[in-house]
């Protein structure tokens, strides 16, 4: 459809169907979940409905591969116990650096969702322990110029991993997503993925 409203209504309908999928016959559950992953979640991502996309992916993953999902959830729980404080410390360190250079920013860490982890494990044929971006940090600044200032400051303080830098501000994605992505080697040798963008 050329009318975005039709797509948004269809996505909302599919989201409702996925939230109540447990009440449907097993064979229908699998077909609906597969269709959701193949068609509806990518559609939501392409039109910028990221929260809907993530929820659709997670609900479909829960029905299509509950064993893998539960294994990832157990690993994440163990990591939270070990690295929960590290996330807080890194957020504080990033905030301190930006404050010193008078760059107003909000910094917060986030955990990758189970389906996103599973998809990356499959795509790259790696083990859970080899993933470097289970935790990522968002740096939200006021202006586009501040994005680049923050990036320069972060790269001056922590070595960046060259093949892990992307500038989606100068070259936005097809859905107009705009952000700077970088991965650096931070405190205690921890690999830190960062997204730097404006509000």
mmCIF file of C-alpha atoms in Angstrom:
data_model
loop_
_atom_site.group_PDB
_atom_site.id
_atom_site.type_symbol
_atom_site.label_atom_id
_atom_site.label_comp_id
_atom_site.label_asym_id
_atom_site.label_seq_id
_atom_site.Cartn_x
_atom_site.Cartn_y
_atom_site.Cartn_z
ATOM 1 C CA UNK A 1 0.000 0.000 0.000
ATOM 2 C CA UNK A 2 1.105 3.552 -0.620
ATOM 3 C CA UNK A 3 -0.836 4.680 2.445
ATOM 4 C CA UNK A 4 1.340 4.242 5.538
ATOM 5 C CA UNK A 5 -1.768 4.184 7.741
ATOM 6 C CA UNK A 6 -2.847 0.887 6.190
ATOM 7 C CA UNK A 7 0.541 -0.635 7.031
ATOM 8 C CA UNK A 8 0.464 0.645 10.610
ATOM 9 C CA UNK A 9 -3.029 -0.819 11.143
ATOM 10 C CA UNK A 10 -1.915 -4.151 9.665
ATOM 11 C CA UNK A 11 1.163 -4.190 11.935
ATOM 12 C CA UNK A 12 -0.978 -3.406 15.001
ATOM 13 C CA UNK A 13 -3.345 -6.235 14.038
ATOM 14 C CA UNK A 14 -0.427 -8.665 13.617
ATOM 15 C CA UNK A 15 1.053 -7.581 16.951
ATOM 16 C CA UNK A 16 -2.272 -8.315 18.654
ATOM 17 C CA UNK A 17 -2.410 -11.720 16.911
ATOM 18 C CA UNK A 18 1.113 -12.549 18.095
ATOM 19 C CA UNK A 19 0.363 -11.516 21.678
ATOM 20 C CA UNK A 20 -2.549 -13.987 21.745
ATOM 21 C CA UNK A 21 -0.938 -16.725 19.617
ATOM 22 C CA UNK A 22 -0.814 -19.238 22.492
ATOM 23 C CA UNK A 23 -4.597 -19.670 22.152
ATOM 24 C CA UNK A 24 -4.296 -20.846 18.529
ATOM 25 C CA UNK A 25 -3.646 -24.424 17.296
ATOM 26 C CA UNK A 26 0.037 -25.423 17.225
ATOM 27 C CA UNK A 27 0.339 -25.699 13.408
ATOM 28 C CA UNK A 28 -1.248 -22.264 12.995
ATOM 29 C CA UNK A 29 1.110 -20.857 15.626
ATOM 30 C CA UNK A 30 4.147 -21.961 13.646
ATOM 31 C CA UNK A 31 2.825 -20.683 10.309
ATOM 32 C CA UNK A 32 1.836 -17.307 11.791
ATOM 33 C CA UNK A 33 5.148 -16.922 13.641
ATOM 34 C CA UNK A 34 7.167 -17.751 10.487
ATOM 35 C CA UNK A 35 5.141 -15.262 8.419
ATOM 36 C CA UNK A 36 5.672 -12.652 11.141
ATOM 37 C CA UNK A 37 9.455 -13.092 11.046
ATOM 38 C CA UNK A 38 9.626 -13.163 7.247
ATOM 39 C CA UNK A 39 7.199 -10.349 6.383
ATOM 40 C CA UNK A 40 5.808 -8.267 9.236
ATOM 41 C CA UNK A 41 8.895 -7.681 11.404
ATOM 42 C CA UNK A 42 11.029 -6.515 8.420
ATOM 43 C CA UNK A 43 8.143 -4.303 7.283
ATOM 44 C CA UNK A 44 7.941 -2.716 10.750
ATOM 45 C CA UNK A 45 11.698 -2.090 10.708
ATOM 46 C CA UNK A 46 11.604 -0.585 7.212
ATOM 47 C CA UNK A 47 8.984 1.992 8.150
ATOM 48 C CA UNK A 48 10.742 2.886 11.412
ATOM 49 C CA UNK A 49 8.492 1.054 13.904
ATOM 50 C CA UNK A 50 11.409 -0.488 15.817
ATOM 51 C CA UNK A 51 9.562 -1.298 19.048
ATOM 52 C CA UNK A 52 6.881 -3.165 17.115
ATOM 53 C CA UNK A 53 9.563 -4.945 15.064
ATOM 54 C CA UNK A 54 11.414 -6.077 18.194
ATOM 55 C CA UNK A 55 8.274 -7.329 19.918
ATOM 56 C CA UNK A 56 7.141 -9.205 16.792
ATOM 57 C CA UNK A 57 10.572 -10.865 16.497
ATOM 58 C CA UNK A 58 10.637 -11.846 20.174
ATOM 59 C CA UNK A 59 7.109 -13.288 20.101
ATOM 60 C CA UNK A 60 7.824 -15.240 16.903
ATOM 61 C CA UNK A 61 11.131 -16.540 18.299
ATOM 62 C CA UNK A 62 9.341 -17.723 21.455
ATOM 63 C CA UNK A 63 7.025 -19.898 19.308
ATOM 64 C CA UNK A 64 9.501 -21.039 16.660
ATOM 65 C CA UNK A 65 12.537 -21.884 18.808
ATOM 66 C CA UNK A 66 11.726 -21.882 22.538
ATOM 67 C CA UNK A 67 14.756 -24.047 23.407
ATOM 68 C CA UNK A 68 17.252 -21.587 21.862
ATOM 69 C CA UNK A 69 15.417 -18.610 23.363
ATOM 70 C CA UNK A 70 15.458 -20.102 26.869
ATOM 71 C CA UNK A 71 19.168 -20.951 26.552
ATOM 72 C CA UNK A 72 19.938 -17.338 25.580
ATOM 73 C CA UNK A 73 17.776 -16.008 28.430
ATOM 74 C CA UNK A 74 19.725 -18.163 30.922
ATOM 75 C CA UNK A 75 23.065 -16.871 29.570
ATOM 76 C CA UNK A 76 21.831 -13.271 29.753
ATOM 77 C CA UNK A 77 20.733 -13.760 33.363
ATOM 78 C CA UNK A 78 24.200 -15.074 34.262
ATOM 79 C CA UNK A 79 25.831 -12.114 32.486
ATOM 80 C CA UNK A 80 23.635 -9.622 34.328
ATOM 81 C CA UNK A 81 24.970 -10.964 37.599
ATOM 82 C CA UNK A 82 28.604 -10.621 36.411
ATOM 83 C CA UNK A 83 28.466 -7.482 34.268
ATOM 84 C CA UNK A 84 25.493 -5.537 35.607
ATOM 85 C CA UNK A 85 27.797 -3.235 37.570
ATOM 86 C CA UNK A 86 30.159 -2.898 34.579
ATOM 87 C CA UNK A 87 27.343 -1.411 32.465
ATOM 88 C CA UNK A 88 26.680 1.196 35.146
ATOM 89 C CA UNK A 89 30.398 2.003 35.435
ATOM 90 C CA UNK A 90 30.872 2.377 31.669
ATOM 91 C CA UNK A 91 27.786 4.627 31.414
ATOM 92 C CA UNK A 92 29.230 6.781 34.205
ATOM 93 C CA UNK A 93 32.646 6.935 32.515
ATOM 94 C CA UNK A 94 31.130 8.007 29.167
ATOM 95 C CA UNK A 95 29.016 10.658 30.938
ATOM 96 C CA UNK A 96 32.092 11.958 32.814
ATOM 97 C CA UNK A 97 34.094 12.278 29.564
ATOM 98 C CA UNK A 98 31.302 14.177 27.829
ATOM 99 C CA UNK A 99 30.757 16.462 30.838
ATOM 100 C CA UNK A 100 34.461 17.377 30.888
ATOM 101 C CA UNK A 101 34.185 18.556 27.283
ATOM 102 C CA UNK A 102 30.845 20.334 27.954
ATOM 103 C CA UNK A 103 28.855 18.078 25.605
ATOM 104 C CA UNK A 104 25.360 17.747 27.082
ATOM 105 C CA UNK A 105 24.244 14.135 26.716
ATOM 106 C CA UNK A 106 22.140 11.325 28.089
ATOM 107 C CA UNK A 107 23.923 7.966 28.229
ATOM 108 C CA UNK A 108 22.357 4.605 28.881
ATOM 109 C CA UNK A 109 23.231 0.961 28.349
ATOM 110 C CA UNK A 110 20.918 -1.560 26.806
ATOM 111 C CA UNK A 111 20.923 -5.305 26.464
ATOM 112 C CA UNK A 112 20.514 -6.981 23.090
ATOM 113 C CA UNK A 113 17.231 -8.886 22.713
ATOM 114 C CA UNK A 114 17.334 -12.716 22.590
ATOM 115 C CA UNK A 115 16.198 -12.972 18.952
ATOM 116 C CA UNK A 116 18.784 -10.398 17.876
ATOM 117 C CA UNK A 117 21.490 -12.412 19.665
ATOM 118 C CA UNK A 118 20.321 -15.671 18.100
ATOM 119 C CA UNK A 119 20.184 -14.143 14.596
ATOM 120 C CA UNK A 120 23.760 -12.853 14.959
ATOM 121 C CA UNK A 121 25.002 -16.208 16.293
ATOM 122 C CA UNK A 122 23.468 -17.924 13.254
ATOM 123 C CA UNK A 123 24.635 -15.349 10.720
ATOM 124 C CA UNK A 124 28.237 -15.214 11.922
ATOM 125 C CA UNK A 125 28.534 -18.865 13.048
ATOM 126 C CA UNK A 126 30.005 -17.840 16.407
ATOM 127 C CA UNK A 127 29.432 -18.849 20.016
ATOM 128 C CA UNK A 128 27.719 -16.765 22.670
ATOM 129 C CA UNK A 129 31.040 -15.988 24.396
ATOM 130 C CA UNK A 130 32.429 -14.489 21.158
ATOM 131 C CA UNK A 131 29.752 -11.795 20.926
ATOM 132 C CA UNK A 132 31.052 -8.320 21.697
ATOM 133 C CA UNK A 133 27.848 -6.312 21.546
ATOM 134 C CA UNK A 134 25.427 -7.971 23.932
ATOM 135 C CA UNK A 135 25.533 -4.691 25.811
ATOM 136 C CA UNK A 136 25.493 -1.475 23.832
ATOM 137 C CA UNK A 137 25.398 2.145 24.877
ATOM 138 C CA UNK A 138 23.363 5.000 23.460
ATOM 139 C CA UNK A 139 24.691 8.528 23.662
ATOM 140 C CA UNK A 140 21.933 11.059 22.995
ATOM 141 C CA UNK A 141 23.150 14.601 22.296
ATOM 142 C CA UNK A 142 21.543 17.895 21.259
ATOM 143 C CA UNK A 143 22.914 18.500 17.770
ATOM 144 C CA UNK A 144 24.441 16.711 14.821
ATOM 145 C CA UNK A 145 27.694 18.587 15.486
ATOM 146 C CA UNK A 146 27.659 17.201 19.047
ATOM 147 C CA UNK A 147 27.430 13.677 17.597
ATOM 148 C CA UNK A 148 30.768 14.123 15.857
ATOM 149 C CA UNK A 149 32.325 15.924 18.851
ATOM 150 C CA UNK A 150 31.268 13.064 21.142
ATOM 151 C CA UNK A 151 32.626 10.503 18.658
ATOM 152 C CA UNK A 152 36.003 12.279 18.506
ATOM 153 C CA UNK A 153 36.205 12.467 22.288
ATOM 154 C CA UNK A 154 35.367 8.776 22.696
ATOM 155 C CA UNK A 155 37.923 7.763 20.034
ATOM 156 C CA UNK A 156 40.607 9.909 21.683
ATOM 157 C CA UNK A 157 40.063 8.156 25.007
ATOM 158 C CA UNK A 158 39.483 4.568 23.906
ATOM 159 C CA UNK A 159 40.922 2.777 20.861
ATOM 160 C CA UNK A 160 38.300 2.176 18.209
ATOM 161 C CA UNK A 161 37.939 -1.039 16.247
ATOM 162 C CA UNK A 162 38.212 0.279 12.646
ATOM 163 C CA UNK A 163 35.916 -2.189 10.875
ATOM 164 C CA UNK A 164 33.209 -1.493 13.473
ATOM 165 C CA UNK A 165 32.588 2.194 12.632
ATOM 166 C CA UNK A 166 29.563 3.307 10.584
ATOM 167 C CA UNK A 167 28.346 6.812 9.825
ATOM 168 C CA UNK A 168 24.604 6.680 9.211
ATOM 169 C CA UNK A 169 24.333 10.461 9.676
ATOM 170 C CA UNK A 170 26.176 11.343 6.469
ATOM 171 C CA UNK A 171 24.728 8.237 4.762
ATOM 172 C CA UNK A 172 21.310 7.437 6.303
ATOM 173 C CA UNK A 173 19.738 3.998 5.970
ATOM 174 C CA UNK A 174 16.841 3.520 3.534
ATOM 175 C CA UNK A 175 14.318 4.143 6.325
ATOM 176 C CA UNK A 176 16.130 7.430 7.167
ATOM 177 C CA UNK A 177 17.781 5.988 10.290
ATOM 178 C CA UNK A 178 20.600 8.353 11.257
ATOM 179 C CA UNK A 179 23.215 7.613 13.918
ATOM 180 C CA UNK A 180 26.944 7.061 14.409
ATOM 181 C CA UNK A 181 27.942 3.514 15.362
ATOM 182 C CA UNK A 182 31.332 2.653 16.807
ATOM 183 C CA UNK A 183 32.923 -0.093 18.877
ATOM 184 C CA UNK A 184 35.810 0.741 21.186
ATOM 185 C CA UNK A 185 38.023 -1.108 23.639
ATOM 186 C CA UNK A 186 36.964 0.472 26.901
ATOM 187 C CA UNK A 187 37.835 0.008 30.578
ATOM 188 C CA UNK A 188 39.326 -3.390 31.521
ATOM 189 C CA UNK A 189 39.595 -4.311 27.827
ATOM 190 C CA UNK A 190 35.800 -4.535 27.495
ATOM 191 C CA UNK A 191 34.536 -4.122 23.939
ATOM 192 C CA UNK A 192 31.858 -1.441 23.965
ATOM 193 C CA UNK A 193 29.416 -0.818 21.125
ATOM 194 C CA UNK A 194 28.059 2.742 21.013
ATOM 195 C CA UNK A 195 25.383 4.542 19.047
ATOM 196 C CA UNK A 196 25.637 8.321 19.056
ATOM 197 C CA UNK A 197 22.631 10.316 17.873
ATOM 198 C CA UNK A 198 20.425 13.303 18.546
ATOM 199 C CA UNK A 199 17.056 13.118 20.251
#
